[in-house]
PDB file of C-alpha atoms in Angstrom:
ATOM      1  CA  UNK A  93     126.865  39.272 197.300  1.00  0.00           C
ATOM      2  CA  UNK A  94     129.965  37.770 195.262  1.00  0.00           C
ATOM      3  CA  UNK A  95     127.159  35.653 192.758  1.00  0.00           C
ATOM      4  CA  UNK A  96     125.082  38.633 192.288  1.00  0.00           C
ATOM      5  CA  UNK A  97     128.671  40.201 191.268  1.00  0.00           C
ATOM      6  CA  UNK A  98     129.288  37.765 188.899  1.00  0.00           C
ATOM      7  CA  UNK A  99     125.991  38.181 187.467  1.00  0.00           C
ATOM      8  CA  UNK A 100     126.299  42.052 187.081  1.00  0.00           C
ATOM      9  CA  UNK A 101     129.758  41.097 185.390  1.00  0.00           C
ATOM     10  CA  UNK A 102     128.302  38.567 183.042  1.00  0.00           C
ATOM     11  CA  UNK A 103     125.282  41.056 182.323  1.00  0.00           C
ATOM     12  CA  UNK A 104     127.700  43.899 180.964  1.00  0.00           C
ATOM     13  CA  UNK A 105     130.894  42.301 179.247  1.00  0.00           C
ATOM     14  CA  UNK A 106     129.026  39.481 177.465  1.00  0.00           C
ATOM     15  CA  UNK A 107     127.076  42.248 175.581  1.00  0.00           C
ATOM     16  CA  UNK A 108     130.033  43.934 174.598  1.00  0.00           C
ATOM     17  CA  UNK A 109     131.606  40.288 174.087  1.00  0.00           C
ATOM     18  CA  UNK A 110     129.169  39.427 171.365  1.00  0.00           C
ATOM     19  CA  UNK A 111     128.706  43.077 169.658  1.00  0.00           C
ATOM     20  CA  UNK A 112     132.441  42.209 168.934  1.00  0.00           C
ATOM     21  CA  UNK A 113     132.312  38.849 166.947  1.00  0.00           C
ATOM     22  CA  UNK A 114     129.413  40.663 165.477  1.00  0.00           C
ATOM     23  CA  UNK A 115     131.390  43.885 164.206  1.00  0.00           C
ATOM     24  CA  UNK A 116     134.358  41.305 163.576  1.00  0.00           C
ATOM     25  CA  UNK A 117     132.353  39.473 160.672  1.00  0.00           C
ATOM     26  CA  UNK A 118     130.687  42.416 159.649  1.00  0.00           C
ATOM     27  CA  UNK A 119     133.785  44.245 159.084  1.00  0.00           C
ATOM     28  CA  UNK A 120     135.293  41.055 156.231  1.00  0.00           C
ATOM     29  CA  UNK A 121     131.542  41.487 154.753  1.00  0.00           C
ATOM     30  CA  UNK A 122     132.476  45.142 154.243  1.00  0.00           C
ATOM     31  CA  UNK A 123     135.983  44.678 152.704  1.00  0.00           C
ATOM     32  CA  UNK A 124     133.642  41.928 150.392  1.00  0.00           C
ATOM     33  CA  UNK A 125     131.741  44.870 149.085  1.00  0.00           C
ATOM     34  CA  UNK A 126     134.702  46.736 147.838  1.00  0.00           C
ATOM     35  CA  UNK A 127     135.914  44.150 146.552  1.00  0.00           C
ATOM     36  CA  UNK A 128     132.891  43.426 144.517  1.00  0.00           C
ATOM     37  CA  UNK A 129     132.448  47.078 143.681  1.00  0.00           C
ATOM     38  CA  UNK A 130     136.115  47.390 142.445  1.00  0.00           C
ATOM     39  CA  UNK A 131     136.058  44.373 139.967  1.00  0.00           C
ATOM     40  CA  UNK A 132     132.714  45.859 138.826  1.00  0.00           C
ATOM     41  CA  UNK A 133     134.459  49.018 138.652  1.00  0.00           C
ATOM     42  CA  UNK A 134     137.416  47.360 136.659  1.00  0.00           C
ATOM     43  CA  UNK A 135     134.701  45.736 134.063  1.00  0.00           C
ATOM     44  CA  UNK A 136     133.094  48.466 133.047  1.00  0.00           C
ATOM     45  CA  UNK A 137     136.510  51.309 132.898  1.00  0.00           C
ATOM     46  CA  UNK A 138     138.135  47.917 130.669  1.00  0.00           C
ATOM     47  CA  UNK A 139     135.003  47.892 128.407  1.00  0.00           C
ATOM     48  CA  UNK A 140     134.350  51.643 127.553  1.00  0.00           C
ATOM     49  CA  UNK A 141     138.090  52.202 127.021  1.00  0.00           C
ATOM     50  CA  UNK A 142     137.872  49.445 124.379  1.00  0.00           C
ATOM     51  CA  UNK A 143     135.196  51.427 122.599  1.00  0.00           C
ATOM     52  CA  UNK A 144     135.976  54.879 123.300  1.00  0.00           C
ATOM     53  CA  UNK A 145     138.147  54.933 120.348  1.00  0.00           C
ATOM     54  CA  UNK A 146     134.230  54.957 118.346  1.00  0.00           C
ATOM     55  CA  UNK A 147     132.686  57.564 120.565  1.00  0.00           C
ATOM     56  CA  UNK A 148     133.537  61.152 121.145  1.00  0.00           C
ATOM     57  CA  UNK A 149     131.089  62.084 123.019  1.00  0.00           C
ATOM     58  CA  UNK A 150     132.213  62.028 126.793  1.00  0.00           C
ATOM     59  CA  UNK A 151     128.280  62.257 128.183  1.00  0.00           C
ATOM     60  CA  UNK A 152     127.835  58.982 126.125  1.00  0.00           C
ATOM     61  CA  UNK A 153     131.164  57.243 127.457  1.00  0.00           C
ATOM     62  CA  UNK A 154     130.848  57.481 131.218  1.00  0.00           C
ATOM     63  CA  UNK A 155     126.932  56.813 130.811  1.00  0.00           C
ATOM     64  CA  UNK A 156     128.265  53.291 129.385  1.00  0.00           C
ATOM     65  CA  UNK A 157     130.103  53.072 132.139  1.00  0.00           C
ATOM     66  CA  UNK A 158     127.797  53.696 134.683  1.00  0.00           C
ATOM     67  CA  UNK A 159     125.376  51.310 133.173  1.00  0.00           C
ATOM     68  CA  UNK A 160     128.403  48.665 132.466  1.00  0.00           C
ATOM     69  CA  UNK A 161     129.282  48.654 136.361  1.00  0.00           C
ATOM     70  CA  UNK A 162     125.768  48.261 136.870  1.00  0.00           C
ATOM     71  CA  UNK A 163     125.455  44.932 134.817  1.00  0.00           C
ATOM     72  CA  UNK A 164     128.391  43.503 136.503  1.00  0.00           C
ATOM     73  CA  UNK A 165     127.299  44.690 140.055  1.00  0.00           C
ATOM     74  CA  UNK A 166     123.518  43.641 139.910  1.00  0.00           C
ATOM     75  CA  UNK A 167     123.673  40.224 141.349  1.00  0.00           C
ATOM     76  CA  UNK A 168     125.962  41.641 144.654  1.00  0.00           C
ATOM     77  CA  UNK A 169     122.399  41.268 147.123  1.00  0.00           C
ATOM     78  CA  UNK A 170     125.061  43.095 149.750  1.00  0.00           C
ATOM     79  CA  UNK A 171     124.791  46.829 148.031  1.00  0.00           C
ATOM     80  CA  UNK A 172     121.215  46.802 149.021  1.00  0.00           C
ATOM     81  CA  UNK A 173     121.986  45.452 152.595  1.00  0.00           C
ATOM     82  CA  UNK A 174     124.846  47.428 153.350  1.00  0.00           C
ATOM     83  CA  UNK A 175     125.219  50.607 150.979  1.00  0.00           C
ATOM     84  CA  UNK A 176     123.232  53.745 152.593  1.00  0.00           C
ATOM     85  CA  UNK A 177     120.752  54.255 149.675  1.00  0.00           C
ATOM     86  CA  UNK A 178     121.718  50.828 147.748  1.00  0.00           C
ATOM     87  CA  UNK A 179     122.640  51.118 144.276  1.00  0.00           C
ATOM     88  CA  UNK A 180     120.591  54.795 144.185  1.00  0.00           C
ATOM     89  CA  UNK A 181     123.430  55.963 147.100  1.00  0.00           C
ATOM     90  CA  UNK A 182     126.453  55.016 144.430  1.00  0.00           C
ATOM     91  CA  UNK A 183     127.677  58.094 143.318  1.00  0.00           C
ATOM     92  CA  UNK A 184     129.977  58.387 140.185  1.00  0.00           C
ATOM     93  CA  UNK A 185     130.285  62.092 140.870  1.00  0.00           C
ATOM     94  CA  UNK A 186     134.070  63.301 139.937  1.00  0.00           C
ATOM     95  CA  UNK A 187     134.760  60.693 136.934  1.00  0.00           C
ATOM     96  CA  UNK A 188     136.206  62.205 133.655  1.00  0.00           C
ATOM     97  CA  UNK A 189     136.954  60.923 130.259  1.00  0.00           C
ATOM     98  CA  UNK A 190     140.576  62.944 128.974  1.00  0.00           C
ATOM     99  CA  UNK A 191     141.801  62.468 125.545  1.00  0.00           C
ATOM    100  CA  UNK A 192     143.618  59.396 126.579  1.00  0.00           C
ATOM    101  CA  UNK A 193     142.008  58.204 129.814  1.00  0.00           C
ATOM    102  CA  UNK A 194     138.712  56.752 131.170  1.00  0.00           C
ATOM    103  CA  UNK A 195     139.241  57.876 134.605  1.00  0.00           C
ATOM    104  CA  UNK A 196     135.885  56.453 136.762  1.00  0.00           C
ATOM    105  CA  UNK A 197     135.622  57.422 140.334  1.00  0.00           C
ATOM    106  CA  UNK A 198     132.403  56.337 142.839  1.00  0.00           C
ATOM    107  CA  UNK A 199     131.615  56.958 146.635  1.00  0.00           C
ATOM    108  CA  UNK A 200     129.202  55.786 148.882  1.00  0.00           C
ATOM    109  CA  UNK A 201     128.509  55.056 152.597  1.00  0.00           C
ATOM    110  CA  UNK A 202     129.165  51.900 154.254  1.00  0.00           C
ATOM    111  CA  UNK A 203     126.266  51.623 157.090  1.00  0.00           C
ATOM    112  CA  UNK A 204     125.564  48.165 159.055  1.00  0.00           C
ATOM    113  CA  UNK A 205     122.062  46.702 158.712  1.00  0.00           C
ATOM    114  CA  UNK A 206     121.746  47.383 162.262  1.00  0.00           C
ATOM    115  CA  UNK A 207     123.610  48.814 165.132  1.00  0.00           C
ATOM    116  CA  UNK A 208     123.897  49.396 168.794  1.00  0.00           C
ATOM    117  CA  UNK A 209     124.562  52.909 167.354  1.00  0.00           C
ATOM    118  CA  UNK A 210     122.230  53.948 165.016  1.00  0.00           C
ATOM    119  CA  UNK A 211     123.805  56.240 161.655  1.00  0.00           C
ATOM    120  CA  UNK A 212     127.734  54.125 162.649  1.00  0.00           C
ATOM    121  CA  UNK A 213     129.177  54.014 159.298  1.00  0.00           C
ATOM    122  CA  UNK A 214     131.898  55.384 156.986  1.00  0.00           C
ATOM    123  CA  UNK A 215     132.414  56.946 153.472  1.00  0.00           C
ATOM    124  CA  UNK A 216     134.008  54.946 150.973  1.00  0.00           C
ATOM    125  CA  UNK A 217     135.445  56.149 147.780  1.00  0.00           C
ATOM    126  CA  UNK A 218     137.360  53.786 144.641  1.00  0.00           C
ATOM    127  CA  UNK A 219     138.407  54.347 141.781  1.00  0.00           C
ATOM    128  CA  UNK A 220     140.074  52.951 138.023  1.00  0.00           C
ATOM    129  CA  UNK A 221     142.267  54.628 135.123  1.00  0.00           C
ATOM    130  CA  UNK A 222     141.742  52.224 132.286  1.00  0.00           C
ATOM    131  CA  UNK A 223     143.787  53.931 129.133  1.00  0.00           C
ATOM    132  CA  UNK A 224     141.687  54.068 125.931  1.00  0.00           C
ATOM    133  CA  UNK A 225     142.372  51.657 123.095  1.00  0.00           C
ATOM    134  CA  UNK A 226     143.336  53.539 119.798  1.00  0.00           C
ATOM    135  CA  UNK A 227     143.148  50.972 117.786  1.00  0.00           C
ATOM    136  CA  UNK A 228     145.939  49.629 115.479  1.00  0.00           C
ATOM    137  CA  UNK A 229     148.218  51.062 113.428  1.00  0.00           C
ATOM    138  CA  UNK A 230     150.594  51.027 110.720  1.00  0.00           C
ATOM    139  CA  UNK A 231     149.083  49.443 107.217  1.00  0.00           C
ATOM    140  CA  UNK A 232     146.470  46.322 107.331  1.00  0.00           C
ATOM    141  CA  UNK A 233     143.589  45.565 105.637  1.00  0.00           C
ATOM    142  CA  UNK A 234     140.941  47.606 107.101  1.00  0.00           C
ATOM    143  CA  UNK A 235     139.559  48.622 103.019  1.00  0.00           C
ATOM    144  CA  UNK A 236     139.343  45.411 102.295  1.00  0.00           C
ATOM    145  CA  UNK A 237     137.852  44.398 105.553  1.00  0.00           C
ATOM    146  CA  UNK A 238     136.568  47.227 107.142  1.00  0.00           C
ATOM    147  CA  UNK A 239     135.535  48.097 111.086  1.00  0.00           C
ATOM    148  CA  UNK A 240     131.771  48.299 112.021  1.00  0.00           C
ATOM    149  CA  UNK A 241     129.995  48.156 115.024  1.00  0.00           C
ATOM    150  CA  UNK A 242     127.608  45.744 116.497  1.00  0.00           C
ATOM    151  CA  UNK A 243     125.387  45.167 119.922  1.00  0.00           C
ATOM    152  CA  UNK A 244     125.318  41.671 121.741  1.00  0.00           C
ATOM    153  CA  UNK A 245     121.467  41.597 121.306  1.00  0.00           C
ATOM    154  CA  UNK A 246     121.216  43.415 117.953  1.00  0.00           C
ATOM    155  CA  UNK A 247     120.775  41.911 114.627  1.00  0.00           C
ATOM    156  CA  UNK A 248     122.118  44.992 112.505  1.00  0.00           C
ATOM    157  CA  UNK A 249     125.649  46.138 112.398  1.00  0.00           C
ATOM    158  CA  UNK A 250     126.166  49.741 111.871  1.00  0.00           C
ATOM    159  CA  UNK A 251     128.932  51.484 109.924  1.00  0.00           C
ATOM    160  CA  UNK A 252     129.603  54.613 112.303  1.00  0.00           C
ATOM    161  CA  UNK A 253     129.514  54.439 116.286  1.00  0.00           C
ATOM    162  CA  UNK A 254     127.344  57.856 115.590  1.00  0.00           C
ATOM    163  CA  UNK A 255     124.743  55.878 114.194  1.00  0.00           C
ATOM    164  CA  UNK A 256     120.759  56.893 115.952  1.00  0.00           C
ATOM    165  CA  UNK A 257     120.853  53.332 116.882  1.00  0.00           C
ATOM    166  CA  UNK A 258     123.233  52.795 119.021  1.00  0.00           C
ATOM    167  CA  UNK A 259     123.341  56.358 120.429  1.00  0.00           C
ATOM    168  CA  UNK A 260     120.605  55.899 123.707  1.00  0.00           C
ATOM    169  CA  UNK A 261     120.552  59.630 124.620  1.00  0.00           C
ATOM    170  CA  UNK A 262     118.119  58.808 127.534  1.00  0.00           C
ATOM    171  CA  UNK A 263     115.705  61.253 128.690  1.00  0.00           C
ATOM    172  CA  UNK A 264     113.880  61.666 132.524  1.00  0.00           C
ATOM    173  CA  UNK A 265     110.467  62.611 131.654  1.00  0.00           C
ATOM    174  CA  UNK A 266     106.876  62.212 133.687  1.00  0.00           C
ATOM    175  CA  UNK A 267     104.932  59.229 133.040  1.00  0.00           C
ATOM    176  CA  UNK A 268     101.896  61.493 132.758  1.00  0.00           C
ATOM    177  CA  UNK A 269     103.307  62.888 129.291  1.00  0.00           C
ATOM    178  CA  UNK A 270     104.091  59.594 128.275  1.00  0.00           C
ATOM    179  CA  UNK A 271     101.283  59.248 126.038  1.00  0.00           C
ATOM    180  CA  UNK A 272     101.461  62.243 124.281  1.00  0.00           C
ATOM    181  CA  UNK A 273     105.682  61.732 123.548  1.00  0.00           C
ATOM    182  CA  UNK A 274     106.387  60.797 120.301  1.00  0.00           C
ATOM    183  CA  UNK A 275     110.276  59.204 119.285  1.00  0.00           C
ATOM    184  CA  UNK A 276     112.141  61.007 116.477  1.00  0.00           C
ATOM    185  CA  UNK A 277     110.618  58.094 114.117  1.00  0.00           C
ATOM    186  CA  UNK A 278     107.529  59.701 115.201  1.00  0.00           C
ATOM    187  CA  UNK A 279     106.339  56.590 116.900  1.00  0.00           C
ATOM    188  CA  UNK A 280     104.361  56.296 120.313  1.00  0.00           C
ATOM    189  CA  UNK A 281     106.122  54.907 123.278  1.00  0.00           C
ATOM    190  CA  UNK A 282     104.812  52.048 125.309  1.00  0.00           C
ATOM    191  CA  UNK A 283     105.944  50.214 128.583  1.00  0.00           C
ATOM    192  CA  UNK A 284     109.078  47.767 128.593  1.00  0.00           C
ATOM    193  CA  UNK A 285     107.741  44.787 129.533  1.00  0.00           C
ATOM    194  CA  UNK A 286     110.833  44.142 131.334  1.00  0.00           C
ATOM    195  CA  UNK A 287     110.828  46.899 134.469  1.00  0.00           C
ATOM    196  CA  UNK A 288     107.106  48.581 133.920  1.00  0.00           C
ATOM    197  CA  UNK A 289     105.209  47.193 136.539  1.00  0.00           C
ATOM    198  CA  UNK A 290     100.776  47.251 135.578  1.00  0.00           C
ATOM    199  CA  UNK A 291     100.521  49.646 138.189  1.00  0.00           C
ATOM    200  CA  UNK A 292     103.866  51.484 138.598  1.00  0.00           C
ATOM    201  CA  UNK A 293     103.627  54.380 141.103  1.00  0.00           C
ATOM    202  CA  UNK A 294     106.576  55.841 139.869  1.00  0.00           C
ATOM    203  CA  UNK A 295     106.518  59.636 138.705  1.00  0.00           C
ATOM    204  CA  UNK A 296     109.483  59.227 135.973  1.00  0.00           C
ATOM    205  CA  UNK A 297     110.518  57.269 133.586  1.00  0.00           C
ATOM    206  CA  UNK A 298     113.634  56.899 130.943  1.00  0.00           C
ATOM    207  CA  UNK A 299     113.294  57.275 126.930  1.00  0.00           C
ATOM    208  CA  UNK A 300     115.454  57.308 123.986  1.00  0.00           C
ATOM    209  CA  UNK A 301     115.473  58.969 121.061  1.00  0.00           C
ATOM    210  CA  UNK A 302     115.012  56.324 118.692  1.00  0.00           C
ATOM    211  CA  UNK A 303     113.426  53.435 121.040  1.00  0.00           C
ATOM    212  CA  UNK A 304     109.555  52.685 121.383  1.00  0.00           C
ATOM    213  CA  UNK A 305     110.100  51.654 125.174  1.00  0.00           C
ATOM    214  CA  UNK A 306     109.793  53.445 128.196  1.00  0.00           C
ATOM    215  CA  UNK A 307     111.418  52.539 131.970  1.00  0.00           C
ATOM    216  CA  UNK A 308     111.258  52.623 135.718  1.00  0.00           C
ATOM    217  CA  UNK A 309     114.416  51.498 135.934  1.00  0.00           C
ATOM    218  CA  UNK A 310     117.871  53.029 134.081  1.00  0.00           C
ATOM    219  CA  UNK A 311     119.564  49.426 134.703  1.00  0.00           C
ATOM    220  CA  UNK A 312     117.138  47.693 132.591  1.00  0.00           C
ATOM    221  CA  UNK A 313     118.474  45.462 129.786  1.00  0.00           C
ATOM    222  CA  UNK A 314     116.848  46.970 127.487  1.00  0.00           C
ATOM    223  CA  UNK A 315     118.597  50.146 128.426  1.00  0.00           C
ATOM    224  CA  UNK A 316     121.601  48.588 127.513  1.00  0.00           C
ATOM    225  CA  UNK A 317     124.353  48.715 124.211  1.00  0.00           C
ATOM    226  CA  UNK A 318     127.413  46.699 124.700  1.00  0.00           C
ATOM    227  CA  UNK A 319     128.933  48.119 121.642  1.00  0.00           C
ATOM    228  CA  UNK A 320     131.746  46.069 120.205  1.00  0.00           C
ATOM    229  CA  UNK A 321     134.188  47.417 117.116  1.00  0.00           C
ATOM    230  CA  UNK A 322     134.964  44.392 114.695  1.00  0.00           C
ATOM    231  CA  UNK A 323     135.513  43.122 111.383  1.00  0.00           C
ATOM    232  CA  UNK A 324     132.719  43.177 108.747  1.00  0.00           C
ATOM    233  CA  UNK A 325     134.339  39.582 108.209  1.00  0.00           C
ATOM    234  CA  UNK A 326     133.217  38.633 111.639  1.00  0.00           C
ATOM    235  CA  UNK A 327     129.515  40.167 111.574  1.00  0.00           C
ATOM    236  CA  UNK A 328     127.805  36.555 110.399  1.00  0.00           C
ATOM    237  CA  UNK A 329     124.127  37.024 109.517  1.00  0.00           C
ATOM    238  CA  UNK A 330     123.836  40.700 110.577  1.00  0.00           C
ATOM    239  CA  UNK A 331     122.717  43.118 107.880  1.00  0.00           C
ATOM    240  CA  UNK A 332     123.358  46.297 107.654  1.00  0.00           C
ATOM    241  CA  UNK A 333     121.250  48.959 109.775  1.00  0.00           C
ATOM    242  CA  UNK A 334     118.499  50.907 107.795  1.00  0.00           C
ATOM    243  CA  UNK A 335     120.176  54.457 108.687  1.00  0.00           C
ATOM    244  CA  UNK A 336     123.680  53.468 107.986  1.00  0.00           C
ATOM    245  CA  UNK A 337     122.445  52.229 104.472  1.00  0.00           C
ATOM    246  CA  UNK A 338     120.536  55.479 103.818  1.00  0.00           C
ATOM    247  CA  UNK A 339     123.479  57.608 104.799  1.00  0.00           C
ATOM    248  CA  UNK A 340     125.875  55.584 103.042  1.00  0.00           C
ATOM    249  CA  UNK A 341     123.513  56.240  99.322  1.00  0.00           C
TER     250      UNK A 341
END
């Protein structure tokens, strides 16, 4: 009777034993996401206050944002694992650009990969006030050597941050209307050969104005404008862009 105690015993605490040491490491995994998501989250407020002083519109700024935290967060594998919804359940719902702030706020639930208790999570919500750079002041040598703008990838530099070419404005449409859509160059659009799968089953895609591409996914690189202010001293072998020129006759 007092060994088939034992084994009753043994049969009900060891359970609960290991589900501890499980929850235990599960929980430092969980303070690993936040941290990963809060340095991403520090990136991208960091880089669109450095060029917010070249933007005005506030649609544009927290867009770069958005997609800035996604480059930096794209290689965490845990968002997927633990993140209700993955990157799709990040929400950047309440962020605000003010006249001097970007001000960048996300939630999400936390939910383990599995669970003696199915739906056991929490909400998490983090935020970052990065204050915009106004550039510098007082008297330099900006006529002689003026500010432009350039891209990491591009091989133009443009004279106004309003410049077509580094504005995105990214459209949802239906990939069934794709091949009728024309870009305001009046030029067909076809798929990125980046993110377009041959047989995507996906219903929408993502356009720009200006761009010949369309995508499945709003992350892609080719989605992307890193937009840097700098010296026309400093732009190397970059000429200038076609529309800047025009407007600039």
């Amino acid at each position: 009777m007092k060994k088939a105690s034992l084994t009753l015993e043994a049969a009900v605490v060891y359970p609960f034993i290991t589900a501890f040491w499980v929850y235990l490491l599960l929980f430092f995994r969980v303070l690993q996401i936040q941290t990963d998501v809060q340095a991403a989250l520090s990136y991208a407020g960091r880089e669109t206050a450095a060029i917010a002083v070249s933007i005005d519109s506030e649609q544009i700024l927290l867009m770069t944002a958005k997609r800035l935290w996604k480059q930096a967060i794209e290689d965490s594998e845990r968002i997927e694992d633990y993140v209700h919804g993955g990157m799709k359940g990040i929400s950047f719902t309440g962020s605000e650009i003010t006249d001097e702030d970007i001000c960048l706020h996300i939630s999400y639930r936390l939910e383990l990969p599995f669970s003696f208790f199915p739906g056991l999570g929490y909400s998490v919500a983090q935020s970052q006030i990065c204050h915009k750079w106004i550039g510098e002041t007082g008297e330099g040598t900006e006529s002689e050597d003026p500010y432009v703008y350039i891209t990491d990838s591009g091989t133009a530099y443009h004279t106004t941050a309003s410049c077509h070419y580094l504005d995105l404005s990214i459209q949802t449409v239906n990939l069934s209307d794709i091949a009728a859509r024309r870009n305001r160059d009046d030029h067909k659009y076809y798929a990125c050969p980046h993110c377009v799968a041959k047989n995507t089953t996906q219903k929408e895609v993502y356009i720009t104005d200006y761009g010949e591409l369309y995508h499945t996914d709003e992350a892609c690189t080719a989605l992307r404008r890193h937009i840097r202010m700098v010296h026309l001293s400093e732009v190397g072998s970059r000429k200038m862009c076609s529309k800047c020129a025009q407007e600039s006759e």
